[in-house]
């Protein structure tokens, strides 16, 4: 019986690892981007059990395969551990150019509105991005919404509604439909109290799941990467990307957009699923251009959603930050090709599904 368990665990870890190497939009392939930590743990369990239990070629095969799995998955996860070097420096340069931002997928069916209200009241962020908000959420959050002078809302019943709030000066802000008519995004030009301008991007593309491949998700992420590359302003990108930090798409997003990830060298900052601490993935993101330094970033407590909220305080200090921060990794020809193909294929998928928005991306 134990031998069967060992072979089953080893097969799962090896199969998931091999599938994660494939380039595909298929949901049953791309889903293996997510559980890298889980696959590594499964491989370690199989390895520990195989050494005293198996013998001969069976032991050699399982041990070798599991060592490869652990090595590869560890390599992919390593940057998001305290063992790696940080990309974004932790520093307060000029308090007047610092701002706090909060992002939370509330879970549309979560009707415990007061816990979210209390959390926002406690954190009191300068920028709020709430995802999966429908009309009931919008009505329940009215006391919070009314406190912010700048607000945009797209309440939807399809799990992709959003609310954007800020007390900071806004030059322009819009809800845009990058690929289809069912998943809105936020693009805004905002200023700090001292007048430093930056672009803010809020995303919530669809996840890989049965009946939903990743063409449209990857296209939205690619468009946001291209936007950051083309603008001259500092850029802050947040949201539930329904993608993990170490995926091929997220890494392309970083390189094309010239983004840095404050989680690198600090930890996973895993947010989903909220009720399974040992199995969480980092789905809710904060990326920034090299013009920012980090004051703090934290994952907050569970307030009834399947996601955990993310809160961060950052400072715009282009000259100092570019000295203190690491240089963003430069894109190569493969990244540029990946970006172009992702946008093309996402638009094509939306047209085929009859949900194409026909909108152009906001001007940088």
XYZ file of C-alpha atoms in Angstrom:
364
model
C 0.000 0.000 0.000
C 2.806 2.421 0.905
C 4.502 1.688 -2.422
C 1.325 2.699 -4.255
C 1.159 5.943 -2.279
C 4.803 6.721 -3.099
C 4.320 6.071 -6.820
C 1.107 8.122 -6.861
C 2.761 11.095 -5.152
C 5.790 10.854 -7.412
C 3.615 10.657 -10.527
C 1.606 13.706 -9.454
C 4.699 15.781 -8.695
C 6.460 14.765 -11.913
C 3.403 15.187 -14.150
C 2.556 18.602 -12.742
C 6.140 19.753 -13.168
C 6.406 18.550 -16.771
C 3.054 20.110 -17.723
C 4.129 23.432 -16.208
C 6.984 23.529 -18.728
C 4.654 23.489 -21.734
C 3.741 26.647 -23.626
C -0.032 26.585 -23.977
C -3.184 28.585 -23.280
C -5.069 25.473 -22.197
C -6.412 25.797 -18.665
C -5.392 22.248 -17.712
C -1.802 23.100 -18.658
C -1.581 26.604 -17.218
C -3.122 25.578 -13.895
C 0.183 23.862 -13.065
C 1.881 27.268 -12.856
C 0.146 27.762 -9.519
C 0.990 24.926 -7.086
C 4.783 24.940 -7.386
C 5.282 24.968 -3.624
C 2.743 22.176 -3.233
C 4.410 20.077 -5.919
C 7.769 20.560 -4.235
C 6.328 19.439 -0.881
C 4.717 16.396 -2.519
C 8.036 15.526 -4.160
C 9.859 15.827 -0.841
C 7.331 13.522 0.840
C 7.695 10.972 -1.962
C 11.478 11.246 -1.705
C 11.565 10.728 2.061
C 9.220 7.731 1.825
C 10.949 6.178 -1.190
C 14.450 5.975 0.275
C 13.659 3.473 3.086
C 10.727 1.755 1.357
C 11.730 1.116 -2.249
C 14.765 -0.678 -3.599
C 16.626 -1.253 -6.833
C 15.605 0.547 -10.015
C 12.308 1.722 -8.508
C 14.058 3.618 -5.737
C 16.657 5.041 -8.107
C 13.989 6.213 -10.543
C 11.763 7.832 -7.921
C 14.658 9.462 -6.056
C 16.173 10.881 -9.249
C 12.833 12.175 -10.522
C 11.891 13.750 -7.201
C 15.284 15.424 -6.855
C 14.730 16.978 -10.283
C 11.249 18.134 -9.274
C 12.470 19.632 -5.998
C 15.380 21.315 -7.738
C 13.276 22.825 -10.517
C 10.385 23.960 -8.335
C 12.788 25.309 -5.734
C 14.592 27.243 -8.455
C 11.315 28.870 -9.559
C 10.216 29.722 -6.015
C 13.633 30.770 -4.673
C 13.379 34.476 -5.681
C 10.304 34.770 -3.440
C 12.136 33.726 -0.301
C 14.222 35.794 2.144
C 17.287 33.964 0.798
C 17.195 35.948 -2.435
C 18.329 39.531 -2.930
C 15.575 42.143 -2.821
C 14.689 44.143 -5.939
C 12.958 47.068 -4.239
C 14.718 48.945 -1.455
C 12.905 49.611 1.803
C 13.268 53.330 2.447
C 11.299 56.478 3.217
C 12.775 59.186 0.995
C 10.224 61.990 1.152
C 7.089 61.459 3.222
C 5.104 63.916 1.120
C 5.641 61.659 -1.879
C 4.601 58.491 -0.054
C 1.206 56.864 -0.471
C -0.689 53.851 0.788
C -2.564 51.441 -1.464
C -4.985 48.627 -0.700
C -6.222 45.848 -2.985
C -8.798 43.221 -2.083
C -10.855 40.634 -3.936
C -13.883 40.701 -1.639
C -15.535 37.506 -3.014
C -18.847 38.537 -4.506
C -20.853 35.985 -2.502
C -19.285 37.138 0.776
C -22.004 39.246 2.368
C -20.150 40.119 5.557
C -19.684 43.690 4.383
C -18.914 45.144 7.798
C -15.640 43.250 8.195
C -14.367 44.763 4.951
C -15.602 48.215 5.972
C -13.860 47.903 9.336
C -10.629 46.800 7.649
C -10.616 49.741 5.238
C -11.411 52.101 8.123
C -8.467 50.726 10.076
C -5.968 50.800 7.209
C -7.263 54.134 5.848
C -5.436 53.784 2.494
C -4.948 56.571 -0.024
C -5.933 54.230 -2.870
C -8.485 51.416 -2.677
C -9.089 48.739 -5.313
C -11.928 46.328 -4.576
C -12.666 43.410 -6.887
C -15.680 41.102 -7.401
C -18.034 43.886 -6.337
C -21.669 43.765 -7.450
C -24.497 46.232 -6.789
C -25.042 44.865 -3.278
C -21.401 45.432 -2.416
C -21.501 48.918 -3.885
C -24.564 49.813 -1.798
C -23.136 48.315 1.399
C -19.832 50.158 0.983
C -21.444 53.545 0.394
C -20.170 54.983 3.716
C -16.617 54.111 2.645
C -17.065 55.187 -0.969
C -18.457 58.571 0.008
C -15.324 59.409 2.004
C -13.162 59.355 -1.117
C -13.440 62.335 -3.474
C -12.419 60.331 -6.539
C -14.284 57.105 -7.221
C -15.136 54.819 -10.104
C -17.304 51.735 -9.954
C -18.362 48.987 -12.333
C -20.695 46.737 -10.318
C -21.146 43.428 -12.127
C -22.885 40.139 -11.264
C -20.219 38.016 -12.989
C -17.444 38.087 -10.324
C -15.510 40.813 -12.173
C -16.969 44.048 -10.860
C -14.645 46.607 -9.315
C -14.519 49.770 -7.228
C -11.648 52.258 -7.373
C -11.269 54.973 -4.726
C -8.611 57.550 -3.962
C -8.209 60.701 -1.932
C -5.144 61.738 -3.915
C -5.392 64.305 -6.733
C -6.465 62.638 -9.983
C -5.610 63.997 -13.411
C -7.531 61.308 -15.257
C -9.050 57.951 -14.419
C -11.109 55.517 -16.419
C -12.614 52.087 -16.315
C -11.565 50.353 -19.496
C -12.363 47.017 -21.080
C -9.042 45.909 -22.482
C -10.118 42.709 -24.205
C -13.753 41.855 -23.570
C -16.929 43.430 -22.239
C -16.955 41.318 -19.076
C -13.677 42.184 -17.302
C -13.005 45.857 -16.511
C -9.662 47.383 -15.540
C -8.597 50.705 -14.036
C -6.080 53.131 -15.530
C -5.454 56.441 -13.771
C -2.980 59.288 -13.522
C -2.631 60.295 -9.881
C -0.457 62.725 -7.927
C 0.965 62.518 -4.441
C 0.395 65.310 -1.951
C 3.645 66.901 -3.107
C 2.626 66.720 -6.756
C 4.605 63.712 -8.013
C 2.578 62.081 -10.786
C 2.304 58.363 -11.431
C 0.184 55.927 -13.399
C -1.967 53.421 -11.545
C -3.179 50.185 -13.133
C -5.738 47.881 -11.522
C -6.325 44.466 -13.101
C -8.535 41.439 -12.545
C -8.382 39.107 -15.567
C -10.020 35.697 -15.637
C -8.245 32.605 -14.235
C -7.505 29.329 -16.018
C -10.399 27.023 -15.207
C -12.631 24.501 -17.006
C -14.068 26.284 -20.028
C -11.710 29.261 -19.613
C -8.283 29.135 -21.221
C -5.759 31.908 -20.661
C -5.682 33.849 -23.941
C -7.695 36.785 -22.589
C -5.955 36.826 -19.211
C -2.529 36.806 -20.802
C -3.572 39.568 -23.214
C -4.703 41.885 -20.406
C -1.452 41.325 -18.545
C 0.547 41.942 -21.737
C -1.327 45.195 -22.452
C -0.562 46.437 -18.936
C 3.101 45.578 -19.484
C 3.198 47.474 -22.772
C 1.488 50.455 -21.147
C 4.178 50.731 -18.483
C 6.880 50.498 -21.119
C 5.401 53.387 -23.140
C 4.671 55.885 -20.364
C 7.243 58.316 -18.979
C 5.599 58.334 -15.543
C 6.247 55.993 -12.611
C 3.777 53.092 -12.654
C 2.088 51.167 -9.847
C 0.145 48.026 -10.843
C -2.109 46.124 -8.443
C -4.884 43.589 -8.431
C -5.842 39.954 -8.564
C -4.032 38.905 -11.740
C -5.264 35.307 -11.399
C -1.673 34.406 -12.110
C 1.242 33.630 -9.838
C 4.363 35.755 -9.576
C 6.679 33.085 -11.002
C 4.640 32.229 -14.125
C 5.932 32.822 -17.636
C 3.272 35.505 -18.193
C 4.057 37.386 -14.978
C 7.768 37.294 -15.720
C 7.131 38.616 -19.241
C 4.964 41.346 -17.684
C 7.848 42.355 -15.419
C 10.464 42.457 -18.140
C 8.381 44.195 -20.815
C 7.008 46.776 -18.378
C 10.286 47.327 -16.562
C 8.558 46.466 -13.290
C 10.084 45.434 -9.986
C 8.415 43.079 -7.524
C 8.701 43.987 -3.818
C 8.095 40.349 -2.870
C 11.407 39.265 -4.372
C 13.804 38.608 -1.499
C 11.043 39.036 1.090
C 8.523 36.217 0.762
C 5.582 34.803 -1.150
C 2.944 37.147 0.294
C 0.450 34.442 -0.652
C -3.211 35.430 -0.649
C -5.311 32.562 -2.053
C -7.025 30.423 -0.857
C -7.499 32.346 2.367
C -8.706 29.342 4.373
C -5.731 27.095 3.526
C -2.598 28.780 4.902
C -0.199 26.029 3.879
C -1.427 25.884 0.296
C -1.786 29.559 -0.601
C -0.510 31.101 -3.836
C 0.495 34.729 -4.496
C -2.402 35.748 -6.775
C -2.821 39.351 -5.597
C 0.011 41.485 -6.823
C 1.862 44.744 -6.417
C 4.353 45.681 -9.117
C 6.127 49.004 -9.455
C 8.495 50.799 -11.770
C 12.018 51.497 -10.425
C 10.930 55.007 -9.367
C 9.416 53.714 -6.110
C 10.819 52.579 -2.808
C 8.924 50.361 -0.407
C 7.972 51.415 3.100
C 5.990 48.287 3.889
C 3.900 45.589 2.264
C 1.654 43.233 4.152
C -0.983 40.583 3.645
C -3.879 41.289 5.980
C -6.200 38.990 7.874
C -9.094 36.980 6.487
C -12.327 38.991 6.512
C -14.592 36.475 4.810
C -13.267 36.282 1.259
C -11.378 33.471 -0.434
C -8.563 36.007 -0.941
C -6.562 37.931 1.639
C -6.216 41.710 1.262
C -2.902 43.324 0.328
C -1.789 46.699 1.700
C 1.379 48.601 0.906
C 3.010 51.963 1.463
C 5.426 53.182 -1.194
C 7.308 56.385 -1.959
C 8.012 58.016 -5.305
C 11.660 59.041 -5.366
C 12.980 58.444 -8.906
C 16.589 59.524 -8.379
C 17.130 57.826 -5.033
C 15.122 54.732 -5.967
C 17.122 54.096 -9.108
C 20.269 54.069 -6.978
C 18.806 51.928 -4.195
C 16.762 49.492 -6.302
C 17.951 46.749 -8.578
C 17.795 47.356 -12.319
C 14.730 45.755 -13.922
C 15.522 42.728 -16.021
C 15.542 43.730 -19.685
C 13.154 41.992 -22.094
C 14.505 39.901 -24.915
C 13.135 39.122 -28.372
C 11.160 36.174 -26.978
C 9.406 38.456 -24.462
C 8.461 40.936 -27.167
C 7.141 38.154 -29.373
C 5.228 36.693 -26.419
C 3.641 40.094 -25.713
C 2.537 40.588 -29.323
C 1.153 37.064 -29.654
C -0.619 37.248 -26.281
C -2.452 40.438 -27.240
C -3.324 39.086 -30.685
C -4.566 35.749 -29.376
C -6.537 37.352 -26.540
C -8.381 39.652 -28.924
C -9.040 36.737 -31.264
C -10.465 34.638 -28.409
C -12.774 37.479 -27.344
C -14.028 37.904 -30.919
C -14.697 34.175 -31.228
C -16.627 34.229 -27.940
C -18.616 37.291 -28.996
C -17.371 39.363 -26.041
C -14.785 41.592 -27.735
C -14.809 45.121 -26.340
C -13.262 46.786 -29.364
C -11.668 49.363 -27.065
C -8.140 50.609 -27.458
C -5.827 50.572 -24.471
C -5.591 53.908 -22.614
C -2.917 56.280 -23.816
C 0.264 56.136 -21.710
